[in-house]
Short mmCIF file of C-alpha atoms and ligand atoms in Angstrom, two decimals:
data_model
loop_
_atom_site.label_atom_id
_atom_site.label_comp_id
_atom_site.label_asym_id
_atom_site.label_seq_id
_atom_site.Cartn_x
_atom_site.Cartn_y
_atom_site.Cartn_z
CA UNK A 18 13.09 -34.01 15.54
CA UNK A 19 15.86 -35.91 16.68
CA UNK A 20 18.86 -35.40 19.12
CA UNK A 21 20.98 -35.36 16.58
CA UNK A 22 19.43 -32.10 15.01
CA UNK A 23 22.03 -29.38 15.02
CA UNK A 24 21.32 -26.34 17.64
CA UNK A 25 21.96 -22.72 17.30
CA UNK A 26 22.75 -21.31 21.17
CA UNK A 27 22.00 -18.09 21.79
CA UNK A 28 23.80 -15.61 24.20
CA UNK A 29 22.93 -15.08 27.31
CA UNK A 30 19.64 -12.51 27.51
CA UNK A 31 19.15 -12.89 23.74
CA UNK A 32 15.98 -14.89 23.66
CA UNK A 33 14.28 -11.35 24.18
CA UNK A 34 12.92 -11.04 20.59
CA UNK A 35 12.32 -14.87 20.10
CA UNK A 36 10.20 -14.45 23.19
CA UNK A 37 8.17 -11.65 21.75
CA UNK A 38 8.14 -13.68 18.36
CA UNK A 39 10.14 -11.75 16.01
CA UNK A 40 11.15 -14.47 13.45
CA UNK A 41 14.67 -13.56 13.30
CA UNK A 42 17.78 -14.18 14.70
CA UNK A 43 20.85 -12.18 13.97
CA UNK A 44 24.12 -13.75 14.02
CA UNK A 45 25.43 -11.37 16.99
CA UNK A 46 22.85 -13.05 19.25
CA UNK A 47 24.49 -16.39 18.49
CA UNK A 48 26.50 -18.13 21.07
CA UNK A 49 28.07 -21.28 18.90
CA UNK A 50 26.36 -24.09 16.93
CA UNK A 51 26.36 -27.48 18.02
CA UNK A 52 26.81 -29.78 15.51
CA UNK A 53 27.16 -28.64 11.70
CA UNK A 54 23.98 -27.88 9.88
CA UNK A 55 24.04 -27.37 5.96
CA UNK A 56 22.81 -24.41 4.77
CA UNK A 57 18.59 -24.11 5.15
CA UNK A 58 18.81 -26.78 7.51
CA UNK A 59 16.22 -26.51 10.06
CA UNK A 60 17.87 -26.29 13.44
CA UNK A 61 16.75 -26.06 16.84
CA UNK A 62 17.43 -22.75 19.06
CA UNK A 63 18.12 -22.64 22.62
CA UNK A 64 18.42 -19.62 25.08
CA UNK A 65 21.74 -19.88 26.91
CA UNK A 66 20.23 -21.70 30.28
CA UNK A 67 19.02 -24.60 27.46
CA UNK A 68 15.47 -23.81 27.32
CA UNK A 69 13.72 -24.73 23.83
CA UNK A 70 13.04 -21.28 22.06
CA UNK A 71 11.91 -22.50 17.94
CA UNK A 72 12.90 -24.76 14.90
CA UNK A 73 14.53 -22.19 12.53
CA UNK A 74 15.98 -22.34 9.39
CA UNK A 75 19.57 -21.90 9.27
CA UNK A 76 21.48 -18.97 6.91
CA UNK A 77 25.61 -19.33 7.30
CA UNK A 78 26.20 -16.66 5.63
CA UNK A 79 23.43 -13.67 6.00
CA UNK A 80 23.37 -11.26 8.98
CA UNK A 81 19.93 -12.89 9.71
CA UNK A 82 21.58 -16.18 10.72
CA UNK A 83 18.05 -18.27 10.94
CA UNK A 84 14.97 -17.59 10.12
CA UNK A 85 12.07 -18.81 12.99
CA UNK A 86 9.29 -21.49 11.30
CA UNK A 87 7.90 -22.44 14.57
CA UNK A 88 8.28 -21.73 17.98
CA UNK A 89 6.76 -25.25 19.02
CA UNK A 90 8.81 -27.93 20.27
CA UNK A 91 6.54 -30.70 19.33
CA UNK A 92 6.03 -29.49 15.50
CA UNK A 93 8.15 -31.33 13.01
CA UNK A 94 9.10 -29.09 9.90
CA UNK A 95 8.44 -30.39 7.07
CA UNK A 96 5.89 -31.46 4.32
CA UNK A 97 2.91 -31.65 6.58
CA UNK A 98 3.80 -27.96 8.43
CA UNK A 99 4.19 -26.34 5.44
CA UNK A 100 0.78 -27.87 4.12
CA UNK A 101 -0.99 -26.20 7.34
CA UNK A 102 0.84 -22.94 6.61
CA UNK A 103 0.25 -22.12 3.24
CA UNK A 104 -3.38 -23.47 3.50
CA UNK A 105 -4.19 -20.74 6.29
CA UNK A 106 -2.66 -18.41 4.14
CA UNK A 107 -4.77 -19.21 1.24
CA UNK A 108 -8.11 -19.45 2.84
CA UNK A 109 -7.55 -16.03 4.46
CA UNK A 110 -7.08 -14.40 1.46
CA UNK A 111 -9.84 -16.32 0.02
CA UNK A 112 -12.66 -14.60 3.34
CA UNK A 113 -10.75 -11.42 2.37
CA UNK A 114 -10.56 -10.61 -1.00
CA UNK A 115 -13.56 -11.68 -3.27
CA UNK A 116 -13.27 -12.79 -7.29
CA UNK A 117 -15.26 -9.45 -8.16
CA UNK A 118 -12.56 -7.15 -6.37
CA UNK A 119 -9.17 -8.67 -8.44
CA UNK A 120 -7.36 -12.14 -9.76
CA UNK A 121 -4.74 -10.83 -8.38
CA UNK A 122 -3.02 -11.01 -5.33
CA UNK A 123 -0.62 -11.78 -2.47
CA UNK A 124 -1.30 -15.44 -1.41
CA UNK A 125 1.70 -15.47 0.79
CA UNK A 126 3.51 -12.63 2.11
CA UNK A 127 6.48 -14.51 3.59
CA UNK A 128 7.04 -13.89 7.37
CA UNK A 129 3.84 -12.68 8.17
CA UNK A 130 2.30 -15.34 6.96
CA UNK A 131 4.43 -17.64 9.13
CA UNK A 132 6.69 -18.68 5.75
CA UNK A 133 10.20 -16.52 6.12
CA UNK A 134 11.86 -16.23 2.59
CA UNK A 135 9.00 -16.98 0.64
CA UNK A 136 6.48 -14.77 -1.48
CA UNK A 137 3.58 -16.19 -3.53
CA UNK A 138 1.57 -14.21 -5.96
CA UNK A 139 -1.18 -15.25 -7.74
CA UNK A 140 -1.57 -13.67 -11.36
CA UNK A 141 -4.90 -15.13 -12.86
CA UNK A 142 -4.42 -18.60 -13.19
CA UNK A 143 -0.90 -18.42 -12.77
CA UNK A 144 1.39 -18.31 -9.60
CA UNK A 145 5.16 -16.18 -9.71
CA UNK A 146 7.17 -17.63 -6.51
CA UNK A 147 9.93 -15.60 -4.66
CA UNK A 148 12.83 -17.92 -2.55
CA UNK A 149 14.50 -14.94 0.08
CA UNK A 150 15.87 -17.03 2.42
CA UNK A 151 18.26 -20.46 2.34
CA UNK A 152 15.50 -22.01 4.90
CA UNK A 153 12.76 -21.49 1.87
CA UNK A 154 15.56 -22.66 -0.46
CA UNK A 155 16.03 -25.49 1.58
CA UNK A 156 12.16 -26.89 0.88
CA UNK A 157 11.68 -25.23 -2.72
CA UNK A 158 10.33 -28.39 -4.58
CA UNK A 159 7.99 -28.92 -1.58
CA UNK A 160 6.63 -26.04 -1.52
CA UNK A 161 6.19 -25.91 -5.11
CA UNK A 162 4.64 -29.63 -5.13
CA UNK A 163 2.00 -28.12 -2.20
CA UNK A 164 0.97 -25.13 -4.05
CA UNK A 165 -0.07 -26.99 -7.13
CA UNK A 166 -1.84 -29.46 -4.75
CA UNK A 167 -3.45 -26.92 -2.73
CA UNK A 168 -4.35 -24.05 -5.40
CA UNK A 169 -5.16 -26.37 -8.54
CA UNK A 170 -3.04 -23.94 -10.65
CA UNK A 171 -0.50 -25.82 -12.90
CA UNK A 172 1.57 -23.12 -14.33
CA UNK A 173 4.48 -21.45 -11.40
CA UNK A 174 6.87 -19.14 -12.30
CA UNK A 175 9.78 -18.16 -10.37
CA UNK A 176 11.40 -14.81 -10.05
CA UNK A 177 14.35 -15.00 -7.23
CA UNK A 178 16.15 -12.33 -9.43
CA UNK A 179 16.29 -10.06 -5.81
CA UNK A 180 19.03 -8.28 -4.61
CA UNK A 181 18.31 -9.59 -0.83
CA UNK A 182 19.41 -13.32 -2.07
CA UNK A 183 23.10 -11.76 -2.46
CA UNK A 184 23.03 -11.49 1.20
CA UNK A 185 21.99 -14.82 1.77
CA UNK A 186 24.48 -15.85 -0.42
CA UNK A 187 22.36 -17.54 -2.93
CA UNK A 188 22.39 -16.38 -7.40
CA UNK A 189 19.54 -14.49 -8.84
CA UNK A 190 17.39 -17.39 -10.52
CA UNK A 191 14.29 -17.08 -12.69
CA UNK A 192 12.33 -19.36 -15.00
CA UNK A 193 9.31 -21.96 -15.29
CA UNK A 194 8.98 -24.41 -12.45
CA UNK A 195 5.90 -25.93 -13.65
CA UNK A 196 3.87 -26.22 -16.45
CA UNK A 197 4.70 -25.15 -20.02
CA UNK A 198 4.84 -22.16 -20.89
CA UNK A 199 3.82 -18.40 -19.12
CA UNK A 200 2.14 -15.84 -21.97
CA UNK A 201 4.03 -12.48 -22.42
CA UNK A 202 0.96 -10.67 -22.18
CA UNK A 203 -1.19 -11.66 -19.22
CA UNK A 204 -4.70 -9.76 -18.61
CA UNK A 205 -5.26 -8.94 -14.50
CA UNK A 206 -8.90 -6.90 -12.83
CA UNK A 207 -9.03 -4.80 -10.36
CA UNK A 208 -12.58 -3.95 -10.19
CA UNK A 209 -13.06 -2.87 -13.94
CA UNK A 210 -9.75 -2.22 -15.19
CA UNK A 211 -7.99 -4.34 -16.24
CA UNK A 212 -3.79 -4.36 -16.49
CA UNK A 213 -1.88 -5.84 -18.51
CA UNK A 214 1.30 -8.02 -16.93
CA UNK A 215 4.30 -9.52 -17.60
CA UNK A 216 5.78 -11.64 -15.12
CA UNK A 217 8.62 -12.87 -16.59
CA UNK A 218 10.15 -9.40 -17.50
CA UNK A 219 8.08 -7.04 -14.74
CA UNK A 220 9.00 -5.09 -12.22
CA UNK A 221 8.48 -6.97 -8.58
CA UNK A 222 6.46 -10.19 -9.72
CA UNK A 223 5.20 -8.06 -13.04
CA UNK A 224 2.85 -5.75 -10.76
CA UNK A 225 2.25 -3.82 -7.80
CA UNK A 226 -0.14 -5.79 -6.40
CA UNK A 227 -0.09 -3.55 -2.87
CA UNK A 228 -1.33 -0.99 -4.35
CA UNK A 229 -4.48 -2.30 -5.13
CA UNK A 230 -6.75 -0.73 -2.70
CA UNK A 231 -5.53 2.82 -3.14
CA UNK A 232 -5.36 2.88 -6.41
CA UNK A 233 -9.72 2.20 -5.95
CA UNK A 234 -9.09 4.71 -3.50
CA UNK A 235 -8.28 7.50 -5.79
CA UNK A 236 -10.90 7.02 -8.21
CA UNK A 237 -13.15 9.17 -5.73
CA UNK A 238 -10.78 12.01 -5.31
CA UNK A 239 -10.48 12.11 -9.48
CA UNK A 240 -13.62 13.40 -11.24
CA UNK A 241 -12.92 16.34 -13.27
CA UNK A 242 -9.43 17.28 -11.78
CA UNK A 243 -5.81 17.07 -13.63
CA UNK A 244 -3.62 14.41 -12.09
CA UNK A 245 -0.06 14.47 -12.36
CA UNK A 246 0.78 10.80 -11.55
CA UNK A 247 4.42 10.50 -10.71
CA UNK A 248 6.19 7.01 -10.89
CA UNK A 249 3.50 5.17 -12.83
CA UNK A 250 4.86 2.31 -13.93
CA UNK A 251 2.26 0.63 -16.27
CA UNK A 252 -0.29 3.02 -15.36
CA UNK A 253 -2.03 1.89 -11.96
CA UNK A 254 -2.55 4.96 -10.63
CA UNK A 255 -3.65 6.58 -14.40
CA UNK A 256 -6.28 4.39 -15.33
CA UNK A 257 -8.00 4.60 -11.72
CA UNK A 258 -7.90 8.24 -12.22
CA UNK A 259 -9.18 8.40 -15.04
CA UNK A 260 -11.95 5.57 -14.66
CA UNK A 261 -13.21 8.20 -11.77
CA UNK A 262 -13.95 10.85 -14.19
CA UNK A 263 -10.07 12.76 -14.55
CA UNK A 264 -10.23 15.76 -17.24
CA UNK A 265 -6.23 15.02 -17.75
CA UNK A 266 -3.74 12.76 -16.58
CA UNK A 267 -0.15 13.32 -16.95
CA UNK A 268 2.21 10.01 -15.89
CA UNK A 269 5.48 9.94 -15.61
CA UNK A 270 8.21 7.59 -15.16
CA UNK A 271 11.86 6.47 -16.46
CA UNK A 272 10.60 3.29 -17.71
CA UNK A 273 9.88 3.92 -21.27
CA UNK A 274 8.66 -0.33 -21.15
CA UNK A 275 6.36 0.42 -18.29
CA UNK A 276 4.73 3.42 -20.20
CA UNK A 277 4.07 1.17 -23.25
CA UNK A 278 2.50 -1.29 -21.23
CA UNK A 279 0.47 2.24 -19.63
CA UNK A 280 -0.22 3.26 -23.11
CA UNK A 281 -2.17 -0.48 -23.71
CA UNK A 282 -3.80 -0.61 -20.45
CA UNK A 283 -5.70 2.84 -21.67
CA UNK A 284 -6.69 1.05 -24.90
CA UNK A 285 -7.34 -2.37 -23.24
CA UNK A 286 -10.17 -0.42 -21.11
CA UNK A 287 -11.51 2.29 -23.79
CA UNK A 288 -10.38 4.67 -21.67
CA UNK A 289 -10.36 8.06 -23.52
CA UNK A 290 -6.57 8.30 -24.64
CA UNK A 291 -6.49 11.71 -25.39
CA UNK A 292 -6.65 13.20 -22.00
CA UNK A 293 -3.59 10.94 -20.51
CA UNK A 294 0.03 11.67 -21.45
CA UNK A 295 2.74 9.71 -20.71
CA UNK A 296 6.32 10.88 -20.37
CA UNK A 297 9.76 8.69 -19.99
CA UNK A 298 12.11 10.92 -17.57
CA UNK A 299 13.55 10.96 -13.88
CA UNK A 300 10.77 12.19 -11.74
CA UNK A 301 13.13 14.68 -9.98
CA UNK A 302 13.97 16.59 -12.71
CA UNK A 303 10.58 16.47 -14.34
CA UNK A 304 8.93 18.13 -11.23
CA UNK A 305 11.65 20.55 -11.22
CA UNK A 306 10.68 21.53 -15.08
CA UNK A 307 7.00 21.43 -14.39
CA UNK A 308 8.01 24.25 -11.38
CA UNK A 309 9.81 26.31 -13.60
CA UNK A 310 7.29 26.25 -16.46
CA UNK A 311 4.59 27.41 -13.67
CA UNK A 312 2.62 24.51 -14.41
CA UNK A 313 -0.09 22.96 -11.53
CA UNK A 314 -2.27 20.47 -11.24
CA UNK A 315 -5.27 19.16 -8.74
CA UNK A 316 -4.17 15.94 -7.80
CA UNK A 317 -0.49 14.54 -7.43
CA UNK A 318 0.16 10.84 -6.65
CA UNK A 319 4.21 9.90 -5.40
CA UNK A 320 4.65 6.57 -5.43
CA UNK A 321 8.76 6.05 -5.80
CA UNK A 322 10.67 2.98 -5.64
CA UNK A 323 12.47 1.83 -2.29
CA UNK A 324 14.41 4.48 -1.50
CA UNK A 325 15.80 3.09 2.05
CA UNK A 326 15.66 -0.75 2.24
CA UNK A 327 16.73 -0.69 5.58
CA UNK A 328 17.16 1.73 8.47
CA UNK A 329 21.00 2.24 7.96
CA UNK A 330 20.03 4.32 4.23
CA UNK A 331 16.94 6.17 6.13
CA UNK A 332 18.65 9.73 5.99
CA UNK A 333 19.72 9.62 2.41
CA UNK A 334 15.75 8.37 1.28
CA UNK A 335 14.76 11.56 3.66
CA UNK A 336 16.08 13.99 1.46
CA UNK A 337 14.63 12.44 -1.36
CA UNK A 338 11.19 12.31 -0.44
CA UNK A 339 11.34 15.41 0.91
CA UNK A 340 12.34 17.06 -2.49
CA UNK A 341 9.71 15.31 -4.44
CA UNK A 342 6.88 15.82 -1.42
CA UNK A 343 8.43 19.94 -1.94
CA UNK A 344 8.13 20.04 -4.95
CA UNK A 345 4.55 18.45 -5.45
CA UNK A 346 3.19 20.53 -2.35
CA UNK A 347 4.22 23.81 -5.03
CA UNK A 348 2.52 21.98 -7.87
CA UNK A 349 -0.56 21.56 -6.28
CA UNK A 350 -3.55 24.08 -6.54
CA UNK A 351 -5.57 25.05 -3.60
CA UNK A 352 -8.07 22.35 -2.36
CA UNK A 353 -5.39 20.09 -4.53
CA UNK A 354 -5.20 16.48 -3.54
CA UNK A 355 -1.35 14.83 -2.58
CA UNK A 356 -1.31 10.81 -2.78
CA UNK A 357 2.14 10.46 -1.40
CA UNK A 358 3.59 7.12 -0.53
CA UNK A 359 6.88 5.36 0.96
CA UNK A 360 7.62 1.79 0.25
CA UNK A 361 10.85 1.87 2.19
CA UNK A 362 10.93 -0.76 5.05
CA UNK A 363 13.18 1.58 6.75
CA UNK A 364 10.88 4.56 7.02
CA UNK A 365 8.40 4.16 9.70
CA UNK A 366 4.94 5.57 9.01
CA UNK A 367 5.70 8.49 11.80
CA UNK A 368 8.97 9.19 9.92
CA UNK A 369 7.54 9.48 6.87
CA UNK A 370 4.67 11.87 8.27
CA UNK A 371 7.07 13.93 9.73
CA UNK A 372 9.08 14.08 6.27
CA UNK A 373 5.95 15.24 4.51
CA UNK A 374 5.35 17.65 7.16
CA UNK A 375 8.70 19.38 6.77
CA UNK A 376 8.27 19.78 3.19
CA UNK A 377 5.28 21.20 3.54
CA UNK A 378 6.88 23.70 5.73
CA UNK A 379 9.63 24.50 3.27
CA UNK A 380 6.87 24.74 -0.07
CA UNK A 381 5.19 27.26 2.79
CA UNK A 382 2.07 25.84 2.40
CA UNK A 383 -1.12 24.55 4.90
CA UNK A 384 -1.64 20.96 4.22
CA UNK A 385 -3.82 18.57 6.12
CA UNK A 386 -4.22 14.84 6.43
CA UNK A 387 -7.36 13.37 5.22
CA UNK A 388 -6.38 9.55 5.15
CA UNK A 389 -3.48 7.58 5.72
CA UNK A 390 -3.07 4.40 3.36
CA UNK A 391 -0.99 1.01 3.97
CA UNK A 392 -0.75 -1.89 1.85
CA UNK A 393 -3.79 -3.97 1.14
CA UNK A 394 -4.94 -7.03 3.13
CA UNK A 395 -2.87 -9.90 1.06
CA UNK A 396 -0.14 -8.74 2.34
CA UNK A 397 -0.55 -8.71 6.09
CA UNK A 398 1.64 -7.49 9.09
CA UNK A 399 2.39 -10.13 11.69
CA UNK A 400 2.07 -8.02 15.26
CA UNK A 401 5.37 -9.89 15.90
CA UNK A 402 7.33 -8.76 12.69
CA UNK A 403 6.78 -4.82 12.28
CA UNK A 404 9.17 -4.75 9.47
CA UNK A 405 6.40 -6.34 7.04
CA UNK A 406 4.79 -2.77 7.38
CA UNK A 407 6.42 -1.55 4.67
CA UNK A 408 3.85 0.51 2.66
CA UNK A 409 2.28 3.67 3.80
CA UNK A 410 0.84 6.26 2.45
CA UNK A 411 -0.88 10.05 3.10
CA UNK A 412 -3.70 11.78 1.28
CA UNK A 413 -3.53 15.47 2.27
CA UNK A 414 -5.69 17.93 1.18
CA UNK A 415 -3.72 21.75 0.38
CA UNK A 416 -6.01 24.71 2.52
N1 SAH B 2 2.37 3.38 -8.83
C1 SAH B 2 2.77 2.21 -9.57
C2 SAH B 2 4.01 1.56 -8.99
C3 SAH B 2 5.23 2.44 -8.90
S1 SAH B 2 6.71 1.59 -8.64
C4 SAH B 2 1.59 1.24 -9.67
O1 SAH B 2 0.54 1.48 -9.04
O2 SAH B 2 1.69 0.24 -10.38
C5 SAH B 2 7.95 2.77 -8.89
C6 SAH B 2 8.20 3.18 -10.33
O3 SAH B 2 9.18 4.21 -10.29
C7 SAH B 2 8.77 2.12 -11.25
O4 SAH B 2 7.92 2.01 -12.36
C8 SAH B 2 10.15 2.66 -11.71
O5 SAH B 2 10.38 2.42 -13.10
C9 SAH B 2 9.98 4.13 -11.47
N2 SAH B 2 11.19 4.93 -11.18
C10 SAH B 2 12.23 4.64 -10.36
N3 SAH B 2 13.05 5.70 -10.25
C11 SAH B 2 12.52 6.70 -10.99
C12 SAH B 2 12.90 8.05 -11.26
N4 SAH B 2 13.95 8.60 -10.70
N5 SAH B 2 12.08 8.78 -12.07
C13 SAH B 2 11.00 8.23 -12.63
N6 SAH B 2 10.59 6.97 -12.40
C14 SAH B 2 11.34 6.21 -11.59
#
């Protein structure tokens, strides 16, 4: 880089967290800019006595006012960096996760993977790319160019349409970027099921892809018990249940689009479609009914939606898992299995435990944990960057 690349100064004492290599920096650590980078461009951040702290990529607008891509003075960002990064990224997955388990996955899980702002998944032959961040933003067609190179896959979707762009102050923006044309109905295996997914109109990138390993999880808690499986969306959580030998599965969730999609999967695998039941209502009140009408069941999985983003909606999202986690701790029968998850990044997995725990408490009931769950291995958790921990999960047994 040259001297004429634009700096970001930070305050004095607030190269703590670039120190420890968190990958962001928050506008209230910044001192004043020198010079007058465009949005995305890559500038270069100093701690207040002018030492060299990383090349970042520069937000104006969001709260997170760059975004760390190295903390090397003598790497140049650009074409050749990003080739290294996404390459490591790749061949990890490719030690980790072998073509029997899924062709599915992560390939690049944005700051943990040393790419801030950007999320790769990899559908079959096709890829569905996520731009977060104005620094991503800033080397989209790059990136784009280097996946094709270094994947061989010609077909890239994108699906920006994320709420967290707002705050970086860029649209929602969805569509092809390369090749010519992405099928409705794409086929996905895990294991021996296999999903149906749509990536243009799915939830996410069309599927939860985190989920993979506990959904093969569950298939050994399932033979002959009656699963209630609450937020299903297309039926993850059903068909693994039911592959493992369920009697009944009930699946619930307010997507009646997802629960077609579940209703396919069960046909697209033979499974037998007269022991699962689907239902199109708001989880809360459907617990509440099952409750009244005495109804129980020997395994419950809870896998909501986001209910805290970030830390500042954590007490809210508390209630509300603690109602459903109540209410399922009634539901279940003795010896009855709880799969019980929170994908809120501003949960922490002892906060969450300790949610559980109180409803427990409340349902008056002795429940113990058996295993606790996070998501799988494609999407990894930089020691530096907590916050990509965002998935965990309990299985508790009822005494
Ligand atoms: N377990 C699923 C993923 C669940 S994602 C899998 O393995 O694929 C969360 C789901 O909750 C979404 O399908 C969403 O449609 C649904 N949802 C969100 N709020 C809901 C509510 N109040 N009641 C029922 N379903 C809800």
């Amino acid at each position: 880089m040259k001297a004429t690349t634009p700096a970001l100064i930070l305050k004095p004492g607030r190269e703590k967290s670039l120190a420890q290599r968190h990958p962001w920096i928050f506008s209230g650590a910044v001192d004043r800019l020198v010079g007058d980078p465009s949005a995305g461009e890559t500038v270069a951040v100093y701690s207040a006595g002018g030492e060299f702290l990383a090349w970042a990529g520069y937000s104006p607008v969001s709260q997170i006012r760059a975004r760390v891509w190295s903390f090397q003075r003598e790497v140049e960002i650009g074409p050749d960096f990003f080739r290294q990064r996404l390459k490591s990224a790749l061949e990890w997955r490719e030690k980790l996760i072998s073509p029997e388990e899924t062709n599915a996955m992560r390939l690049v899980h944005g700051e943990s993977d040393g790419l801030p702002g950007l999320v790769v998944d990899r559908y079959d032959d096709i890829l569905v790319v996520q731009i977060l961040s104005y620094g991503a933003e800033r080397w989209r067609e790059d990136l784009v160019n280097l996946l094709v190179d270094l994947t061989g896959v010609d077909t890239i979707f994108e699906r920006s349409d994320v709420d967290v762009r707002s705050l970086e102050g860029l649209p929602e923006r969805t569509g092809l970027l390369r090749g010519r044309s992405v099928p409705e109905r794409l086929i996905i295996y895990e294991e021996e099921i296999r999903y149906e997914v749509n990536v243009q109109t799915g939830q996410k990138t069309g599927f939860y892809l985190d989920q993979r390993r506990n959904r093969a999880r569950l298939k050994a808690y399932a033979e002959h018990r009656e699963v209630l499986n609450c937020f299903c969306y297309t039926g993850g959580f059903t068909l693994s249940a039911l592959a493992g030998g369920a009697s009944r599965v009930l699946s619930v969730d307010s997507s009646g689009e997802a629960l077609q999609i579940g209703q396919r999967n069960l046909t697209l695998n033979g499974l037998p479609e007269n022991r699962a039941e689907w239902f199109e209502g708001d989880v809360f009140q459907v617990l509440r009914k099952l409750r009244d009408q005495a109804r129980s069941f020997d395994l419950i999985v809870l896998d909501p939606p986001k209910f805290a983003p970030t830390i500042a909606q954590a007490e809210r999202a508390a209630r509300g898992y603690k109602d459903i986690n109540l209410l399922a701790c009634k539901l279940l029968r003795p010896g009855g299995v709880l799969f019980t998850f929170s994908c809120s990044g501003g949960i922490s997995p002892a906060l969450f435990q300790k949610i559980v725990a109180g409803a427990a408490v409340d349902a008056g009931v002795e429940m113990a944990v058996v295993e606790r769950l996070s998501q799988g291995p494609d999407h990894p958790v930089s020691l530096y960057f907590p916050e990509g921990e965002y998935l965990k999960g309990l299985v508790c047994v009822k005494q």
